[in-house]
Amino acid sequence: MLVDELVSELADRLLFHNLTLASAESCTGGWLGRELTALAGSSHWYEGGVISYSNAIKEKVLHVPSALLNQHGAVSEPVALAMALGVQSALNTDASVAVTGIAGPGGGSLDKPVGTVWIAWCYGEQTHTCCFLFKGTREEIRQQAVRESLLGLLNLSEEIKK
């Protein structure tokens, strides 16, 4: 499926269940929000997003504990999850998604090479996280992160129907 088709399918599911969504983005820099709002009528289910590129914004706006950032680093499962829960709380939505990663070309390490991306999805108290290792240019890594974020939201919406 193309990204716009993924968004359209997600919109249909969220509207059917009368659910709202928020996003928190780091390495994708608003790309996910752009794709979500490209669909006319997205204001019926998408409340908004936070681009938390810096750790300071992760702490101040999303209330990610500094201890998590210091202990695990910005690109980690606990931080991705805290971002998702933080944006869901701040924007008072039913569901959320958060993306944090290393898009490159620099910034990677042996433990966290370029292309490492953590994504977290939340619906109420239900949470899911996944670590990806994408290959390609900076733009390709970011594009893959957006696509996987949407696919994860669709998977989560399947569980909501049960």
mmCIF file of C-alpha atoms in Angstrom:
data_model
loop_
_atom_site.group_PDB
_atom_site.id
_atom_site.type_symbol
_atom_site.label_atom_id
_atom_site.label_comp_id
_atom_site.label_asym_id
_atom_site.label_seq_id
_atom_site.Cartn_x
_atom_site.Cartn_y
_atom_site.Cartn_z
ATOM 1 C CA MET A 1 0.000 0.000 0.000
ATOM 2 C CA LEU A 2 1.081 3.553 -0.647
ATOM 3 C CA VAL A 3 1.374 5.912 2.316
ATOM 4 C CA ASP A 4 -1.762 7.830 1.352
ATOM 5 C CA GLU A 5 -3.668 4.548 1.187
ATOM 6 C CA LEU A 6 -2.406 3.604 4.649
ATOM 7 C CA VAL A 7 -3.575 6.965 6.009
ATOM 8 C CA SER A 8 -6.971 6.585 4.342
ATOM 9 C CA GLU A 9 -7.462 3.112 5.821
ATOM 10 C CA LEU A 10 -6.369 4.356 9.246
ATOM 11 C CA ALA A 11 -8.773 7.296 9.016
ATOM 12 C CA ASP A 12 -11.668 4.994 8.173
ATOM 13 C CA ARG A 13 -10.938 2.808 11.191
ATOM 14 C CA LEU A 14 -10.477 5.699 13.606
ATOM 15 C CA LEU A 15 -13.674 7.371 12.397
ATOM 16 C CA PHE A 16 -15.629 4.119 12.613
ATOM 17 C CA HIS A 17 -14.603 3.677 16.251
ATOM 18 C CA ASN A 18 -14.810 7.421 16.983
ATOM 19 C CA LEU A 19 -11.173 7.548 18.134
ATOM 20 C CA THR A 20 -8.601 10.326 18.117
ATOM 21 C CA LEU A 21 -4.866 10.189 17.443
ATOM 22 C CA ALA A 22 -1.774 12.205 18.367
ATOM 23 C CA SER A 23 1.843 11.852 17.274
ATOM 24 C CA ALA A 24 5.249 12.623 18.746
ATOM 25 C CA GLU A 25 8.160 12.763 16.339
ATOM 26 C CA SER A 26 11.880 13.161 16.641
ATOM 27 C CA CYS A 27 13.866 11.861 13.664
ATOM 28 C CA THR A 28 10.921 12.174 11.259
ATOM 29 C CA GLY A 29 10.610 15.871 12.052
ATOM 30 C CA GLY A 30 6.892 16.210 11.352
ATOM 31 C CA TRP A 31 6.799 13.989 8.276
ATOM 32 C CA LEU A 32 4.279 11.656 9.915
ATOM 33 C CA GLY A 33 2.034 14.570 10.856
ATOM 34 C CA ARG A 34 2.285 15.870 7.302
ATOM 35 C CA GLU A 35 1.111 12.533 5.920
ATOM 36 C CA LEU A 36 -1.729 12.282 8.434
ATOM 37 C CA THR A 37 -2.987 15.783 7.624
ATOM 38 C CA ALA A 38 -2.669 15.383 3.854
ATOM 39 C CA LEU A 39 -6.032 13.615 3.939
ATOM 40 C CA ALA A 40 -8.997 15.984 3.860
ATOM 41 C CA GLY A 41 -11.057 15.669 7.013
ATOM 42 C CA SER A 42 -8.180 14.495 9.185
ATOM 43 C CA SER A 43 -9.198 17.054 11.809
ATOM 44 C CA HIS A 44 -12.033 14.675 12.734
ATOM 45 C CA TRP A 45 -9.574 12.121 14.132
ATOM 46 C CA TYR A 46 -6.063 13.655 14.256
ATOM 47 C CA GLU A 47 -5.629 16.099 17.123
ATOM 48 C CA GLY A 48 -2.039 17.047 16.353
ATOM 49 C CA GLY A 49 1.554 16.263 17.035
ATOM 50 C CA VAL A 50 4.702 17.360 18.797
ATOM 51 C CA ILE A 51 8.046 17.539 17.030
ATOM 52 C CA SER A 52 10.362 16.820 19.926
ATOM 53 C CA TYR A 53 13.699 16.881 18.171
ATOM 54 C CA SER A 54 15.596 18.006 21.256
ATOM 55 C CA ASN A 55 15.732 16.250 24.601
ATOM 56 C CA ALA A 56 14.610 19.496 26.233
ATOM 57 C CA ILE A 57 11.297 19.377 24.349
ATOM 58 C CA LYS A 58 10.913 15.689 25.134
ATOM 59 C CA GLU A 59 11.206 16.626 28.813
ATOM 60 C CA LYS A 60 9.240 19.904 28.872
ATOM 61 C CA VAL A 61 6.369 19.129 26.516
ATOM 62 C CA LEU A 62 6.076 15.338 26.555
ATOM 63 C CA HIS A 63 7.213 14.934 30.183
ATOM 64 C CA VAL A 64 9.808 12.292 29.337
ATOM 65 C CA PRO A 65 11.802 11.886 32.562
ATOM 66 C CA SER A 66 15.376 13.126 32.267
ATOM 67 C CA ALA A 67 16.461 9.944 34.061
ATOM 68 C CA LEU A 68 15.160 7.868 31.119
ATOM 69 C CA LEU A 69 17.015 10.046 28.639
ATOM 70 C CA ASN A 70 20.217 9.897 30.690
ATOM 71 C CA GLN A 71 20.050 6.156 31.315
ATOM 72 C CA HIS A 72 18.838 4.898 27.929
ATOM 73 C CA GLY A 73 19.416 7.744 25.473
ATOM 74 C CA ALA A 74 16.837 9.450 23.267
ATOM 75 C CA VAL A 75 16.797 6.524 20.837
ATOM 76 C CA SER A 76 15.478 3.774 23.083
ATOM 77 C CA GLU A 77 12.370 1.806 23.874
ATOM 78 C CA PRO A 78 11.621 3.533 27.202
ATOM 79 C CA VAL A 79 11.926 6.985 25.650
ATOM 80 C CA ALA A 80 9.761 6.109 22.633
ATOM 81 C CA LEU A 81 7.100 4.763 24.974
ATOM 82 C CA ALA A 82 7.299 7.801 27.255
ATOM 83 C CA MET A 83 6.950 10.054 24.195
ATOM 84 C CA ALA A 84 3.831 8.203 23.037
ATOM 85 C CA LEU A 85 2.241 8.270 26.478
ATOM 86 C CA GLY A 86 3.238 11.912 26.921
ATOM 87 C CA VAL A 87 1.665 13.128 23.689
ATOM 88 C CA GLN A 88 -1.443 11.025 24.293
ATOM 89 C CA SER A 89 -1.851 12.660 27.689
ATOM 90 C CA ALA A 90 -0.974 16.184 26.543
ATOM 91 C CA LEU A 91 -3.392 16.123 23.608
ATOM 92 C CA ASN A 92 -5.998 13.981 25.398
ATOM 93 C CA THR A 93 -6.374 11.393 22.628
ATOM 94 C CA ASP A 94 -7.411 7.766 22.521
ATOM 95 C CA ALA A 95 -4.322 6.615 20.623
ATOM 96 C CA SER A 96 -0.814 7.818 19.897
ATOM 97 C CA VAL A 97 2.368 7.022 18.041
ATOM 98 C CA ALA A 98 5.935 8.155 18.734
ATOM 99 C CA VAL A 99 9.083 7.886 16.633
ATOM 100 C CA THR A 100 12.676 8.393 17.733
ATOM 101 C CA GLY A 101 15.754 7.335 15.834
ATOM 102 C CA ILE A 102 19.073 8.002 14.156
ATOM 103 C CA ALA A 103 18.488 8.984 10.540
ATOM 104 C CA GLY A 104 22.128 9.770 9.801
ATOM 105 C CA PRO A 105 24.353 10.186 8.065
ATOM 106 C CA GLY A 106 26.210 10.657 11.365
ATOM 107 C CA GLY A 107 25.266 10.105 14.988
ATOM 108 C CA GLY A 108 25.331 6.325 15.038
ATOM 109 C CA SER A 109 27.359 4.047 17.299
ATOM 110 C CA LEU A 110 28.099 0.340 17.572
ATOM 111 C CA ASP A 111 25.129 -0.098 19.912
ATOM 112 C CA LYS A 112 22.841 2.209 17.949
ATOM 113 C CA PRO A 113 23.924 2.419 14.319
ATOM 114 C CA VAL A 114 22.482 4.852 11.812
ATOM 115 C CA GLY A 115 19.046 3.574 10.863
ATOM 116 C CA THR A 116 18.079 2.540 14.405
ATOM 117 C CA VAL A 117 14.510 3.688 15.006
ATOM 118 C CA TRP A 118 12.224 2.984 17.950
ATOM 119 C CA ILE A 119 8.481 3.369 17.427
ATOM 120 C CA ALA A 120 5.837 3.182 20.151
ATOM 121 C CA TRP A 121 2.079 2.908 19.703
ATOM 122 C CA CYS A 122 -0.515 3.383 22.428
ATOM 123 C CA TYR A 123 -4.242 2.895 22.711
ATOM 124 C CA GLY A 124 -5.519 3.635 26.177
ATOM 125 C CA GLU A 125 -3.333 1.579 28.484
ATOM 126 C CA GLN A 126 -2.318 -0.843 25.720
ATOM 127 C CA THR A 127 1.210 -0.235 24.405
ATOM 128 C CA HIS A 128 3.428 -1.703 21.719
ATOM 129 C CA THR A 129 7.018 -0.914 20.808
ATOM 130 C CA CYS A 130 9.359 -2.058 18.078
ATOM 131 C CA CYS A 131 12.944 -1.377 17.118
ATOM 132 C CA PHE A 132 13.833 -1.164 13.443
ATOM 133 C CA LEU A 133 17.174 -1.004 11.681
ATOM 134 C CA PHE A 134 16.508 0.745 8.395
ATOM 135 C CA LYS A 135 19.011 1.029 5.574
ATOM 136 C CA GLY A 136 19.450 3.855 3.099
ATOM 137 C CA THR A 137 19.939 7.582 3.007
ATOM 138 C CA ARG A 138 18.667 9.939 5.687
ATOM 139 C CA GLU A 139 15.478 10.540 3.694
ATOM 140 C CA GLU A 140 14.962 6.834 3.029
ATOM 141 C CA ILE A 141 15.348 6.002 6.717
ATOM 142 C CA ARG A 142 12.848 8.694 7.673
ATOM 143 C CA GLN A 143 10.426 7.551 4.978
ATOM 144 C CA GLN A 144 10.609 3.959 6.223
ATOM 145 C CA ALA A 145 9.991 5.152 9.785
ATOM 146 C CA VAL A 146 6.841 6.992 8.706
ATOM 147 C CA ARG A 147 5.581 3.951 6.822
ATOM 148 C CA GLU A 148 6.194 1.588 9.751
ATOM 149 C CA SER A 149 4.507 4.057 12.106
ATOM 150 C CA LEU A 150 1.380 3.932 9.956
ATOM 151 C CA LEU A 151 1.494 0.152 9.598
ATOM 152 C CA GLY A 152 1.762 -0.163 13.376
ATOM 153 C CA LEU A 153 -1.245 2.105 13.826
ATOM 154 C CA LEU A 154 -3.219 -0.061 11.421
ATOM 155 C CA ASN A 155 -2.198 -3.177 13.352
ATOM 156 C CA LEU A 156 -3.246 -1.500 16.591
ATOM 157 C CA SER A 157 -6.592 -0.529 15.078
ATOM 158 C CA GLU A 158 -7.155 -4.186 14.177
ATOM 159 C CA GLU A 159 -6.798 -5.077 17.856
ATOM 160 C CA ILE A 160 -9.214 -2.315 18.832
ATOM 161 C CA LYS A 161 -11.931 -3.955 16.758
ATOM 162 C CA LYS A 162 -11.701 -7.172 18.799
#
